[in-house]
Short mmCIF file of C-alpha atoms in Angstrom, two decimals:
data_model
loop_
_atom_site.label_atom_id
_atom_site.label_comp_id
_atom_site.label_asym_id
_atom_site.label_seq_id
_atom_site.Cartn_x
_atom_site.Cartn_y
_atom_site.Cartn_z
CA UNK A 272 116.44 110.79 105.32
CA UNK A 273 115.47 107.64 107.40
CA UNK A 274 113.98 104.41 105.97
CA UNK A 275 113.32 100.95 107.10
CA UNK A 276 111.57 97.71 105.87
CA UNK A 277 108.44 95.93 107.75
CA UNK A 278 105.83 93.78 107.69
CA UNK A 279 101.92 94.33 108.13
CA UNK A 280 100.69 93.05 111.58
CA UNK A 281 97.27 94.23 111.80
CA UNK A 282 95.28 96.90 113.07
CA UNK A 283 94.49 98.15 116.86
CA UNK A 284 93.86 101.03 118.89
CA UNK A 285 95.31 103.13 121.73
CA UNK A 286 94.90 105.42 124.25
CA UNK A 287 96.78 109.62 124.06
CA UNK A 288 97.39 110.95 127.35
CA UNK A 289 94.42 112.83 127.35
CA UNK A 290 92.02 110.22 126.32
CA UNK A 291 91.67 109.96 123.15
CA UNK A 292 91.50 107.02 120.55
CA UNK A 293 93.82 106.45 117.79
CA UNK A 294 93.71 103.35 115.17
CA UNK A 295 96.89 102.52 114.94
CA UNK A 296 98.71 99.76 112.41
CA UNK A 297 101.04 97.65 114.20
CA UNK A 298 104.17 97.30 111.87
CA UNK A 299 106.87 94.62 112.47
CA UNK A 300 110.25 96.71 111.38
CA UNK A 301 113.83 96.01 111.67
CA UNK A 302 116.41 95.31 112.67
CA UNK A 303 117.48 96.11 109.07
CA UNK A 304 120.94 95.15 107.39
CA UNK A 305 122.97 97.68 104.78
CA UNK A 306 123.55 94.84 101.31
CA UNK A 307 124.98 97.34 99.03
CA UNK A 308 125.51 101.54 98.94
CA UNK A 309 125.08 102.70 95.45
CA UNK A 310 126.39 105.84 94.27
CA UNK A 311 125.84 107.95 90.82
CA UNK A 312 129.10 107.82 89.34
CA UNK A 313 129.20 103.91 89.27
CA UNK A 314 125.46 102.28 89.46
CA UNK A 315 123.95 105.68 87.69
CA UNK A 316 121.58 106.08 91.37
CA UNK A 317 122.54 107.38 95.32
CA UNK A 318 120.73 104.93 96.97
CA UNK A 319 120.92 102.58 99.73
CA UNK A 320 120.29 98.92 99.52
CA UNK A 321 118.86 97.57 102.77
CA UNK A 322 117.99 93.96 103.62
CA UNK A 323 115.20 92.78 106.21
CA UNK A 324 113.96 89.13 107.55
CA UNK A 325 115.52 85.78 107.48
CA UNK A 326 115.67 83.23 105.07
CA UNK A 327 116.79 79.73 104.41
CA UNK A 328 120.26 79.39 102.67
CA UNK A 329 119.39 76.84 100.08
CA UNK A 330 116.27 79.48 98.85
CA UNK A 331 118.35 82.30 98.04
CA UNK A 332 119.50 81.54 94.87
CA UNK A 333 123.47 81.49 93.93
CA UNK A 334 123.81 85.50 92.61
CA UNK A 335 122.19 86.27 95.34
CA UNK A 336 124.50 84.21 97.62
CA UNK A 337 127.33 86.28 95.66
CA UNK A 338 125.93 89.35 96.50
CA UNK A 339 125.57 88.86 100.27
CA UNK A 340 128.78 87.20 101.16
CA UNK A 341 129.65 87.98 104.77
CA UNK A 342 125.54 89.07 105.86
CA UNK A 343 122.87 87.29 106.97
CA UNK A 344 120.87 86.01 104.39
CA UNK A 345 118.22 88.03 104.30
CA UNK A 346 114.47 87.87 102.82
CA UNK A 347 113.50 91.12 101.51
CA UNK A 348 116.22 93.38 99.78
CA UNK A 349 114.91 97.05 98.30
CA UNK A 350 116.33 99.99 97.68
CA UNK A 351 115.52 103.64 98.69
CA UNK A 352 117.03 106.85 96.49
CA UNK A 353 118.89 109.56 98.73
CA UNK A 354 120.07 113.28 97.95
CA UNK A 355 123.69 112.62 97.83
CA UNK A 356 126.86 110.51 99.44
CA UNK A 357 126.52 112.35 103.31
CA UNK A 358 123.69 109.17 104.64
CA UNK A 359 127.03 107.62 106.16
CA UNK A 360 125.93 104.43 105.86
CA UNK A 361 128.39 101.22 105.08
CA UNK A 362 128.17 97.81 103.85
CA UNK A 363 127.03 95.61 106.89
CA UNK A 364 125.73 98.39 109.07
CA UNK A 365 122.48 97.57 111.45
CA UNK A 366 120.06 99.43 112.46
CA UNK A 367 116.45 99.20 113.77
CA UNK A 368 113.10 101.05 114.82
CA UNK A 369 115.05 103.13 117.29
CA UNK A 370 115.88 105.75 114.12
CA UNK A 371 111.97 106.73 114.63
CA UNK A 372 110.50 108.53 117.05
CA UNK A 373 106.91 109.48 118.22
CA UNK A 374 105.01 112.05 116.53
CA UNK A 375 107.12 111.94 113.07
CA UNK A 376 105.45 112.10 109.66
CA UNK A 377 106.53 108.98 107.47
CA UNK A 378 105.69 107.75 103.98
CA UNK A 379 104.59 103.95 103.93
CA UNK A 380 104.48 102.41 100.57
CA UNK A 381 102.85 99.00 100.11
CA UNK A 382 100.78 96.65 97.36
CA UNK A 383 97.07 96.88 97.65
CA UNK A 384 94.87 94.01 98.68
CA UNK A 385 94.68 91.91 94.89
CA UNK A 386 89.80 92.38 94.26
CA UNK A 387 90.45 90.49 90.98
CA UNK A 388 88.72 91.92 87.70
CA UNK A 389 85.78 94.11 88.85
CA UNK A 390 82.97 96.04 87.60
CA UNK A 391 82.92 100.38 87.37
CA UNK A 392 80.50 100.46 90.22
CA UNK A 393 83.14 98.81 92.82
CA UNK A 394 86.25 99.79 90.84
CA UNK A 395 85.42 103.62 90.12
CA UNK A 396 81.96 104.16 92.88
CA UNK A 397 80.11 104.59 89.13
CA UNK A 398 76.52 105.51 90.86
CA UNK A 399 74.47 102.62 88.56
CA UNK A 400 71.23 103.36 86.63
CA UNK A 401 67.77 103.42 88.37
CA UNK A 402 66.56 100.34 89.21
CA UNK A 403 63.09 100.93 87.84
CA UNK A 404 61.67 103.15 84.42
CA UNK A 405 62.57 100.94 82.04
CA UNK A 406 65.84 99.84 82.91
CA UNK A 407 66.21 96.15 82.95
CA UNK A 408 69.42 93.95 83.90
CA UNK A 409 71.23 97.13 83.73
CA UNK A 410 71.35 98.65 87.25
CA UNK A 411 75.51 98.02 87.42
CA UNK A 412 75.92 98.97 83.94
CA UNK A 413 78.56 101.24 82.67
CA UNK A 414 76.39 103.12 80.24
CA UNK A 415 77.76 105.08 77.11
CA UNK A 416 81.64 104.61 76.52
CA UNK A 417 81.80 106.98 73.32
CA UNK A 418 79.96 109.13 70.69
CA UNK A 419 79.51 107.74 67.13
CA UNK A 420 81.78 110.44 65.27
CA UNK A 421 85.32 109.49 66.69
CA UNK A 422 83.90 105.61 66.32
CA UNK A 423 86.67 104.62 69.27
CA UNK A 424 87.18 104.44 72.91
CA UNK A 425 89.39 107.10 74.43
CA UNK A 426 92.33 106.37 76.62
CA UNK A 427 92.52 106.58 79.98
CA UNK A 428 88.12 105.56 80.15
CA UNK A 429 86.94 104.47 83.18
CA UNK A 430 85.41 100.69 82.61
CA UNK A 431 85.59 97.47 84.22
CA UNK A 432 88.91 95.63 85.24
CA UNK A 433 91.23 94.61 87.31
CA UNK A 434 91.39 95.90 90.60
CA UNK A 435 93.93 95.94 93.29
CA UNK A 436 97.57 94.22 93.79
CA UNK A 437 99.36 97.89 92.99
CA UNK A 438 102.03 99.86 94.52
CA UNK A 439 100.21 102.32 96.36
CA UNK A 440 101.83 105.28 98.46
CA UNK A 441 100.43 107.23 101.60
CA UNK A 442 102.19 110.16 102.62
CA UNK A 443 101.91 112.19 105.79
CA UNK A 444 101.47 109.30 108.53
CA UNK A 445 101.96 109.77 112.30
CA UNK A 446 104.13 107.38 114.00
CA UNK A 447 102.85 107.03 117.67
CA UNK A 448 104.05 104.68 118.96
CA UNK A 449 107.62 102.79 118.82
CA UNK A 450 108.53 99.74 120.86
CA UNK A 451 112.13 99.05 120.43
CA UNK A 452 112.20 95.34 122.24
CA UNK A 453 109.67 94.13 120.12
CA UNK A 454 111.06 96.02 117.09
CA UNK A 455 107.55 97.83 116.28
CA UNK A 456 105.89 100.59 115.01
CA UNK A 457 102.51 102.21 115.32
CA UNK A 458 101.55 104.15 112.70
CA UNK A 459 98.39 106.14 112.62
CA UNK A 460 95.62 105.10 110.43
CA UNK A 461 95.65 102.41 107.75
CA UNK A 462 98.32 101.28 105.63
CA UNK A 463 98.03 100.03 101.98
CA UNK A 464 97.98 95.46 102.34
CA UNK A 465 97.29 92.80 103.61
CA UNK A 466 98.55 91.36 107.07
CA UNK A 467 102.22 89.70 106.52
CA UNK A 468 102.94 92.15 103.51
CA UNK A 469 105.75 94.08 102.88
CA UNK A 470 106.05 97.98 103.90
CA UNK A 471 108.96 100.68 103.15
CA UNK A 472 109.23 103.28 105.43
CA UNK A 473 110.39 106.82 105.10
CA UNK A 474 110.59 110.09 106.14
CA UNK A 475 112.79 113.03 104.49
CA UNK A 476 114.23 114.43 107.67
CA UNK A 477 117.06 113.04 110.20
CA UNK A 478 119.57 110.48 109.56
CA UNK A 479 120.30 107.12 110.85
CA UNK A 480 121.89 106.25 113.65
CA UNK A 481 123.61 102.67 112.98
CA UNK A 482 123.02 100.25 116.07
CA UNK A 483 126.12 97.84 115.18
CA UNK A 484 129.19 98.99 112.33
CA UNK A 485 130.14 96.20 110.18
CA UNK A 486 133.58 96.17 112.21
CA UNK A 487 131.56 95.87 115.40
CA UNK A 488 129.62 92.86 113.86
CA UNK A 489 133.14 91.40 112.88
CA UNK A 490 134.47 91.58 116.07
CA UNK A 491 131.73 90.09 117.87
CA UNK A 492 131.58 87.27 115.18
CA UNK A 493 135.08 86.40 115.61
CA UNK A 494 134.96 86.44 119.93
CA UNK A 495 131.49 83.98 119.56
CA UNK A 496 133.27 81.71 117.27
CA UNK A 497 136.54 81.73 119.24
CA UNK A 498 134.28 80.80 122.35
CA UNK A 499 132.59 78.19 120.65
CA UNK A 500 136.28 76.69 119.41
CA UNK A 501 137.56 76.98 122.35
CA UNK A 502 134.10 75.23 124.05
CA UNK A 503 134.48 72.08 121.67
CA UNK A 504 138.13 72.19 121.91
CA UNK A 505 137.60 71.67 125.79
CA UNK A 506 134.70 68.95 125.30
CA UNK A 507 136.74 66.86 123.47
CA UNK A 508 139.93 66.96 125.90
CA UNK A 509 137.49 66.01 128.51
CA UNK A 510 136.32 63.18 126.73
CA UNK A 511 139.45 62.24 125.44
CA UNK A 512 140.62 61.77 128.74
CA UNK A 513 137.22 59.77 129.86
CA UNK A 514 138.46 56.96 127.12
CA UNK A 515 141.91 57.00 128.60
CA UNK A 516 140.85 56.46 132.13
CA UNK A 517 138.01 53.92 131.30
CA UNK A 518 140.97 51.96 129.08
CA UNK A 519 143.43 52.01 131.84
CA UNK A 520 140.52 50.69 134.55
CA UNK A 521 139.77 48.07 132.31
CA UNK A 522 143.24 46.82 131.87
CA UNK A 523 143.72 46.69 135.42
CA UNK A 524 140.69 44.77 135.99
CA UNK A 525 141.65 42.03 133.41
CA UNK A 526 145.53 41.75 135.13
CA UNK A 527 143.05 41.11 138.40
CA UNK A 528 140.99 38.20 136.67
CA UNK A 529 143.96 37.01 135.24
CA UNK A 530 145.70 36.61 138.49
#
């Protein structure tokens, strides 16, 4: 199973090798972070708990602090169910668009555009009543909505409500395109949202292939910060020596006046 978080970019089209046109969605994914592996015999769930985006520290509130100590803090946290223990995923691991390649079949799941509370015709494509015979202020009308024996409204009738703003799942997409320096994907067709919402992507084939172990990250943290010590440490032996030297000149300068 592979997964990843992204955000809606917009729509746009390309070009197959032999000429035809695809409508593509432009998906910013990745790079993605591992927050948390759960398992069945302790959180009840195999899953994996991946994080995605940036965030200001003093926004994330204090559990949540807690819960990411040693990552990045990260916008966007959710969590996506897998058959067993074998994902090999850890705590910390990266990864990003590279897991996906062209001409896989992925499940996006996103929230709808919100419509606000709506009539049947737009909500459920009712057909409306004629718009002449007799029928008067009644053309969007939802007609009949029950008999007089039962004297109630069934569950599950089609009327007038809100519309929209709902988890909503498409199966069976095409990726076409991915473009791994821009951290992008083009998927085939439309996905559910607006532009800047958030997607989770999947497919139930292949596995991931990390881009950078926790360890790794570690490592590299440690030889950046070393650098950066050892950078200031430097600067300020340089300037400590500037002081020393201007100090001495102007001591020597005052003995001259002096004399």
């Amino acid at each position: 199973m592979k997964f990843i978080l992204g955000t809606k970019l917009g729509m746009t089209q390309v070009f197959r090798d032999d000429g035809t046109v695809v409508p593509v969605t432009r998906v910013a994914a990745g790079p993605c972070v591992v927050t948390q592996v759960k398992n069945a015999g302790k959180n009840g769930v195999n899953a994996v708990q991946i994080g995605f985006g940036t965030q200001k520290l003093f926004r994330v509130p204090k559990a949540q602090q807690g819960h990411l100590k040693g990552l990045a803090t990260v916008r966007f946290m959710r969590d996506f169910r897998t058959l067993g223990e074998e994902h090999g995923l850890k705590h910390g691991d990266t990864f990003t668009v590279r897991v996906f390649a062209p001409g896989e079949k992925v499940q996006v799941v996103g929230t709808s555009k919100g419509k606000g509370f709506q009539g049947v015709v737009k909500r459920h494509g009712f057909h409306g009543h004629p718009a002449s015979h007799g029928h008067k202020d009644q053309q969007r009308m939802p007609g009949s909505i029950g008999a007089t024996t039962p004297q109630r409204v069934f569950k599950g009738k089609r009327m007038a409500g809100h519309m929209g703003d709902a988890r909503v799942t498409v199966k069976n997409l095409e990726v076409v395109g991915v473009k791994p320096e821009e951290n992008e994907l083009l998927i085939k067709g439309a996905v559910p949202g607006a532009r800047g919402g958030l997607l989770l992507i999947s497919t139930q084939e292949g596995t991931i292939t990390v881009e950078q172990t926790a360890e790794e990250k570690g490592q590299t943290e440690k030889v950046i910060s070393d650098q950066v010590i050892g950078d200031q440490t430097g600067a300020g032996h340089e300037a400590a020596l500037g002081k020393e030297e201007k100090k001495e000149s102007a001591v020597e300068e005052k003995e001259k006046s002096n004399e």
